[in-house]
Short mmCIF file of C-alpha atoms and ligand atoms in Angstrom, two decimals:
data_model
loop_
_atom_site.label_atom_id
_atom_site.label_comp_id
_atom_site.label_asym_id
_atom_site.label_seq_id
_atom_site.Cartn_x
_atom_site.Cartn_y
_atom_site.Cartn_z
CA MET X 91 -19.87 1.47 -4.07
CA LEU X 92 -17.23 -0.19 -6.21
CA LYS X 93 -19.23 -2.78 -8.15
CA GLY X 94 -17.83 -3.34 -11.65
CA LYS X 95 -14.42 -1.94 -10.65
CA THR X 96 -11.13 -3.81 -10.45
CA ALA X 97 -8.72 -3.06 -7.62
CA LEU X 98 -5.07 -4.11 -7.55
CA VAL X 99 -3.51 -4.21 -4.07
CA THR X 100 0.19 -4.99 -3.68
CA GLY X 101 1.16 -7.00 -0.61
CA GLY X 102 -2.42 -8.16 -0.05
CA SER X 103 -1.62 -11.42 1.69
CA ARG X 104 -1.27 -10.03 5.22
CA GLY X 105 -1.79 -7.05 7.52
CA ILE X 106 -2.95 -3.74 6.07
CA GLY X 107 -3.00 -5.09 2.51
CA ARG X 108 -5.36 -7.92 3.46
CA ALA X 109 -7.69 -5.50 5.28
CA VAL X 110 -7.70 -3.25 2.19
CA CYS X 111 -8.55 -6.23 -0.07
CA GLU X 112 -11.42 -7.23 2.21
CA LYS X 113 -12.78 -3.67 2.49
CA LEU X 114 -12.71 -3.07 -1.27
CA ALA X 115 -14.29 -6.51 -1.85
CA GLU X 116 -17.00 -5.69 0.69
CA LEU X 117 -17.75 -2.57 -1.41
CA GLY X 118 -18.09 -4.78 -4.50
CA ALA X 119 -14.74 -4.42 -6.31
CA ASP X 120 -13.09 -7.41 -7.96
CA ILE X 121 -9.69 -7.91 -6.36
CA VAL X 122 -6.24 -8.68 -7.68
CA PHE X 123 -3.52 -8.77 -5.08
CA SER X 124 0.16 -9.55 -5.13
CA TYR X 125 2.34 -11.11 -2.46
CA ALA X 126 6.04 -11.84 -2.01
CA GLY X 127 6.03 -15.54 -1.13
CA ASN X 128 3.63 -16.44 1.67
CA ALA X 129 1.21 -18.62 -0.31
CA ALA X 130 -0.70 -19.81 2.79
CA ALA X 131 -1.47 -16.22 3.84
CA ALA X 132 -2.40 -15.35 0.24
CA ALA X 133 -4.88 -18.25 0.17
CA GLU X 134 -6.54 -16.91 3.35
CA THR X 135 -6.98 -13.43 1.81
CA GLN X 136 -8.32 -14.99 -1.38
CA GLN X 137 -10.91 -17.06 0.52
CA ALA X 138 -12.00 -14.12 2.67
CA CYS X 139 -12.59 -11.93 -0.41
CA GLU X 140 -14.29 -14.68 -2.42
CA ALA X 141 -16.68 -15.19 0.49
CA LEU X 142 -17.79 -11.59 -0.14
CA GLY X 143 -18.94 -12.59 -3.63
CA VAL X 144 -16.32 -10.92 -5.86
CA ARG X 145 -13.75 -12.31 -8.30
CA VAL X 146 -10.26 -12.62 -6.85
CA LEU X 147 -6.86 -13.23 -8.41
CA ALA X 148 -3.72 -13.71 -6.28
CA VAL X 149 -0.36 -13.27 -8.03
CA GLN X 150 3.05 -13.94 -6.54
CA ALA X 151 5.12 -10.97 -7.78
CA ASP X 152 8.06 -9.05 -6.32
CA VAL X 153 7.04 -5.40 -6.76
CA GLY X 154 10.66 -4.29 -6.85
CA LYS X 155 11.35 -6.12 -10.11
CA GLY X 156 10.25 -4.58 -13.40
CA GLU X 157 9.56 -7.89 -15.17
CA ALA X 158 7.41 -9.19 -12.31
CA VAL X 159 5.34 -5.98 -12.25
CA GLU X 160 4.85 -6.15 -16.04
CA ALA X 161 3.63 -9.74 -15.70
CA LEU X 162 1.34 -8.72 -12.80
CA PHE X 163 -0.34 -5.98 -14.83
CA ALA X 164 -0.57 -8.24 -17.89
CA ALA X 165 -2.45 -10.77 -15.74
CA VAL X 166 -4.81 -8.08 -14.39
CA LEU X 167 -5.64 -6.75 -17.86
CA ARG X 168 -5.98 -10.28 -19.30
CA GLU X 169 -8.35 -11.46 -16.54
CA PHE X 170 -10.33 -8.28 -15.81
CA GLY X 171 -9.71 -5.99 -18.83
CA ARG X 172 -9.20 -2.90 -16.65
CA VAL X 173 -7.62 -1.53 -13.51
CA ASP X 174 -9.59 1.17 -11.69
CA ILE X 175 -7.84 1.26 -8.32
CA LEU X 176 -4.17 0.69 -7.47
CA VAL X 177 -3.10 0.47 -3.83
CA ASN X 178 0.68 0.43 -3.43
CA ASN X 179 0.89 -1.27 -0.06
CA ALA X 180 3.75 -3.84 -0.27
CA GLY X 181 6.48 -2.79 2.11
CA ILE X 182 9.32 -4.06 4.29
CA THR X 183 11.57 -2.83 7.11
CA ARG X 184 15.26 -3.58 7.68
CA ASP X 185 15.93 -1.48 10.79
CA SER X 186 19.23 -0.49 12.32
CA LEU X 187 20.97 2.69 13.39
CA LEU X 188 22.54 4.73 10.59
CA MET X 189 26.12 3.96 11.57
CA ARG X 190 25.44 0.21 11.45
CA MET X 191 23.05 0.08 8.51
CA LYS X 192 24.28 -2.20 5.74
CA GLU X 193 24.14 -0.99 2.16
CA ASP X 194 22.06 -4.05 1.29
CA ASP X 195 19.46 -3.18 3.97
CA PHE X 196 19.16 0.28 2.44
CA ASP X 197 18.88 -1.07 -1.11
CA GLN X 198 16.26 -3.72 -0.28
CA VAL X 199 13.97 -1.27 1.47
CA ILE X 200 14.25 1.29 -1.32
CA GLU X 201 13.69 -1.39 -3.97
CA THR X 202 10.48 -2.73 -2.41
CA ASN X 203 8.95 0.40 -0.89
CA LEU X 204 9.97 3.13 -3.33
CA LYS X 205 10.85 1.47 -6.64
CA GLY X 206 7.94 -0.95 -6.21
CA ALA X 207 5.47 1.94 -5.97
CA PHE X 208 7.12 3.63 -8.97
CA LEU X 209 6.93 0.52 -11.15
CA CYS X 210 3.26 -0.11 -10.29
CA MET X 211 2.22 3.53 -10.82
CA LYS X 212 4.04 3.51 -14.16
CA ALA X 213 2.26 0.32 -15.24
CA ALA X 214 -1.14 1.64 -14.09
CA ALA X 215 -0.78 5.05 -15.74
CA ARG X 216 -1.46 3.94 -19.33
CA PRO X 217 -4.67 1.93 -18.74
CA MET X 218 -6.00 4.52 -16.26
CA MET X 219 -5.27 7.44 -18.61
CA LYS X 220 -6.98 5.55 -21.45
CA GLN X 221 -10.02 4.98 -19.21
CA ARG X 222 -9.86 8.68 -18.22
CA ALA X 223 -10.43 7.55 -14.65
CA GLY X 224 -8.47 5.93 -11.89
CA ARG X 225 -7.51 6.01 -8.25
CA ILE X 226 -4.00 5.43 -6.96
CA VAL X 227 -3.43 5.22 -3.19
CA ASN X 228 0.13 4.86 -1.94
CA ILE X 229 0.76 3.61 1.59
CA ALA X 230 3.43 5.84 3.11
CA SER X 231 4.04 6.14 6.87
CA VAL X 232 3.86 8.68 9.62
CA VAL X 233 7.63 8.26 10.07
CA ALA X 234 8.12 9.90 6.66
CA LEU X 235 6.74 13.06 8.28
CA ARG X 236 8.37 12.73 11.73
CA GLY X 237 11.51 10.62 11.24
CA ASN X 238 12.33 7.60 13.40
CA ALA X 239 15.65 6.46 14.87
CA GLY X 240 16.76 3.17 13.33
CA GLN X 241 14.80 3.68 10.12
CA VAL X 242 16.86 5.95 7.84
CA ASN X 243 16.21 3.56 4.93
CA TYR X 244 12.48 3.15 5.65
CA CYS X 245 11.85 6.87 6.33
CA GLY X 246 13.72 7.73 3.13
CA SER X 247 11.63 5.28 1.12
CA LYS X 248 8.32 6.53 2.55
CA ALA X 249 9.24 10.23 2.18
CA GLY X 250 10.07 9.34 -1.44
CA VAL X 251 6.64 7.75 -1.83
CA ILE X 252 5.04 11.03 -0.70
CA GLY X 253 7.12 13.02 -3.22
CA MET X 254 6.23 10.59 -6.02
CA THR X 255 2.54 10.80 -5.04
CA LYS X 256 2.52 14.57 -5.54
CA ALA X 257 4.46 14.44 -8.83
CA ALA X 258 2.22 11.71 -10.26
CA ALA X 259 -0.89 13.55 -9.03
CA ARG X 260 0.13 16.56 -11.12
CA GLU X 261 0.93 14.41 -14.19
CA LEU X 262 -2.28 12.36 -14.18
CA ALA X 263 -4.86 14.89 -12.96
CA GLY X 264 -5.78 16.00 -16.48
CA ARG X 265 -7.07 12.49 -17.26
CA GLY X 266 -9.23 12.09 -14.19
CA VAL X 267 -6.73 9.96 -12.28
CA THR X 268 -6.16 10.90 -8.63
CA VAL X 269 -3.05 9.97 -6.67
CA ASN X 270 -3.00 10.22 -2.87
CA ALA X 271 -1.04 8.80 0.04
CA VAL X 272 -2.17 7.35 3.35
CA ALA X 273 0.34 7.64 6.20
CA PRO X 274 -0.43 5.03 8.87
CA GLY X 275 0.88 5.44 12.39
CA PHE X 276 1.50 2.43 14.66
CA ILE X 277 -0.72 -0.34 13.30
CA GLU X 278 -0.99 -3.84 14.79
CA THR X 279 0.34 -6.19 12.09
CA ASP X 280 3.18 -8.72 11.70
CA MET X 281 5.47 -5.76 10.91
CA THR X 282 5.02 -4.25 14.40
CA ALA X 283 4.42 -7.50 16.33
CA ALA X 284 8.16 -8.13 16.36
CA LEU X 285 8.82 -5.04 18.54
CA PRO X 286 9.50 -5.58 22.26
CA GLU X 287 6.57 -4.91 24.63
CA ASP X 288 8.23 -1.85 26.25
CA VAL X 289 8.69 -0.21 22.82
CA ARG X 290 5.08 -0.95 21.92
CA SER X 291 3.69 0.51 25.14
CA SER X 292 5.90 3.60 25.04
CA MET X 293 4.79 4.25 21.44
CA ALA X 294 1.14 3.77 22.43
CA ALA X 295 1.63 6.31 25.22
CA GLY X 296 2.44 8.97 22.58
CA ILE X 297 -0.78 8.43 20.62
CA PRO X 298 -3.47 11.02 21.45
CA LEU X 299 -6.27 8.51 20.73
CA ALA X 300 -4.53 6.16 23.23
CA ARG X 301 -4.53 2.91 21.29
CA LEU X 302 -2.59 1.24 18.52
CA GLY X 303 -4.21 1.35 15.10
CA ARG X 304 -5.92 -1.59 13.42
CA ALA X 305 -5.44 -2.57 9.79
CA GLU X 306 -9.14 -1.80 9.27
CA ASP X 307 -8.56 1.83 10.34
CA VAL X 308 -6.18 2.20 7.40
CA ALA X 309 -8.41 0.23 5.01
CA ASN X 310 -11.33 2.60 5.69
CA ALA X 311 -9.24 5.62 4.66
CA VAL X 312 -7.98 3.83 1.54
CA ALA X 313 -11.55 2.89 0.57
CA PHE X 314 -12.62 6.54 0.81
CA LEU X 315 -9.72 7.78 -1.35
CA ALA X 316 -10.50 4.99 -3.86
CA SER X 317 -14.17 5.96 -4.10
CA ASP X 318 -16.04 8.23 -6.51
CA GLU X 319 -16.73 10.52 -3.54
CA ALA X 320 -13.01 11.42 -3.39
CA ALA X 321 -12.96 12.70 -7.01
CA TYR X 322 -11.79 16.21 -6.04
CA ILE X 323 -8.93 15.11 -3.78
CA THR X 324 -5.47 14.55 -5.26
CA GLY X 325 -1.84 14.88 -4.17
CA GLN X 326 -2.77 14.66 -0.48
CA VAL X 327 -1.31 12.76 2.47
CA LEU X 328 -3.90 11.47 4.93
CA ALA X 329 -2.43 10.42 8.28
CA VAL X 330 -4.25 7.51 9.95
CA ASP X 331 -2.33 7.56 13.19
CA GLY X 332 -4.56 8.38 16.15
CA GLY X 333 -3.17 11.92 16.10
CA MET X 334 0.55 11.03 16.34
CA ALA X 335 1.82 13.37 13.62
CA MET X 336 -0.16 16.56 14.20
P1 NAP D 7 3.17 -6.86 6.80
O1 NAP D 7 2.14 -7.35 7.75
O2 NAP D 7 4.61 -7.17 7.03
O3 NAP D 7 2.76 -7.37 5.32
C1 NAP D 7 3.58 -7.00 4.24
C2 NAP D 7 2.91 -7.42 2.95
O4 NAP D 7 3.74 -7.00 1.84
C3 NAP D 7 2.78 -8.94 2.80
O5 NAP D 7 1.59 -9.17 2.07
C4 NAP D 7 4.01 -9.32 1.98
O6 NAP D 7 3.84 -10.53 1.23
C5 NAP D 7 4.08 -8.13 1.04
N1 NAP D 7 5.42 -7.90 0.46
C6 NAP D 7 6.59 -7.70 1.11
N2 NAP D 7 7.59 -7.53 0.21
C7 NAP D 7 7.03 -7.62 -1.02
C8 NAP D 7 7.53 -7.56 -2.35
N3 NAP D 7 8.84 -7.32 -2.60
N4 NAP D 7 6.67 -7.73 -3.38
C9 NAP D 7 5.34 -7.94 -3.14
N5 NAP D 7 4.81 -8.01 -1.92
C10 NAP D 7 5.65 -7.86 -0.87
O7 NAP D 7 3.11 -5.26 6.65
P2 NAP D 7 1.98 -4.22 7.13
O8 NAP D 7 2.27 -3.81 8.50
O9 NAP D 7 0.65 -4.70 6.74
O10 NAP D 7 2.39 -2.97 6.20
C11 NAP D 7 1.77 -2.71 4.95
C12 NAP D 7 2.24 -1.35 4.45
O11 NAP D 7 1.92 -0.36 5.41
C13 NAP D 7 3.75 -1.27 4.23
O12 NAP D 7 4.03 -0.46 3.11
C14 NAP D 7 4.23 -0.61 5.50
O13 NAP D 7 5.46 0.04 5.30
C15 NAP D 7 3.10 0.34 5.75
N6 NAP D 7 3.01 0.80 7.14
C16 NAP D 7 2.78 -0.07 8.17
C17 NAP D 7 2.69 0.40 9.46
C18 NAP D 7 2.44 -0.49 10.65
O14 NAP D 7 2.46 0.02 11.78
N7 NAP D 7 2.19 -1.77 10.48
C19 NAP D 7 2.83 1.78 9.70
C20 NAP D 7 3.05 2.63 8.65
C21 NAP D 7 3.13 2.13 7.36
P3 NAP D 7 4.12 -11.99 1.93
O15 NAP D 7 2.93 -12.26 2.81
O16 NAP D 7 4.19 -12.93 0.77
O17 NAP D 7 5.39 -11.86 2.71
#
């Protein structure tokens, strides 16, 4: 159980991030979550978590910008005095084939997905090391392990997240801070809703467990890695993908 703990989830307004907020709140953690700009969705997450009886703070903050991340962590420490769990979930796609991919599409995806996770891990490291305890869970993707046509930028960013996870795990282990990654497969959220039906069904056909994933499937894995029970697990990548990447 996570009572008395504070969890910070980036990109908590929708999809996987919202499910993670709700799961950690259900386990008793106070929740701080960030979002890019969708205030209506953020309000829904906030209400859902408050209904579970925990304190909730929603902060609009672009994770790719150093000043915004500093302000986000300042707000967490001011309001809650500690940060026990960090879930780096905020992420975007800007898909196109390599030959057509614009430099800006590459930069934006790297800035949000890779630099955003770096900035948040950096900001969390000091308070977690001082506490001599902490859990960092980075949301990667199964495509970092397998590759995916049309996603050179996204696959690069998520493979980078896995590399950073392992490096940070080695740096922070001595202070009781674990750093792990969860690699979701094909999960039903706004991010995947935009895909045409034939793409969705052909992807589903390649999943041994024969269904698309739900945000809750990912949230359950994150909750385990964020728990006291996962104290002896660090630097790992846990695929939550119905068997896609084995
Ligand atoms: P989603 O439904 O598109 O939600 C994205 C969330 O990230 C929203 O809360 C959004 O805020 C926030 N966000 C986007 N850019 C941000 C920024 N610069 N700063 C702060 N917050 C930002 O995405 P999802 O499908 O839940 O994906 C969540 C994570 O799982 C991502 O890292 C994604 O790459 C990863 N993932 C997803 C799948 C999948 O199949 N869905 C598979 C593998 C990995 P607003 O609401 O304000 O826009």
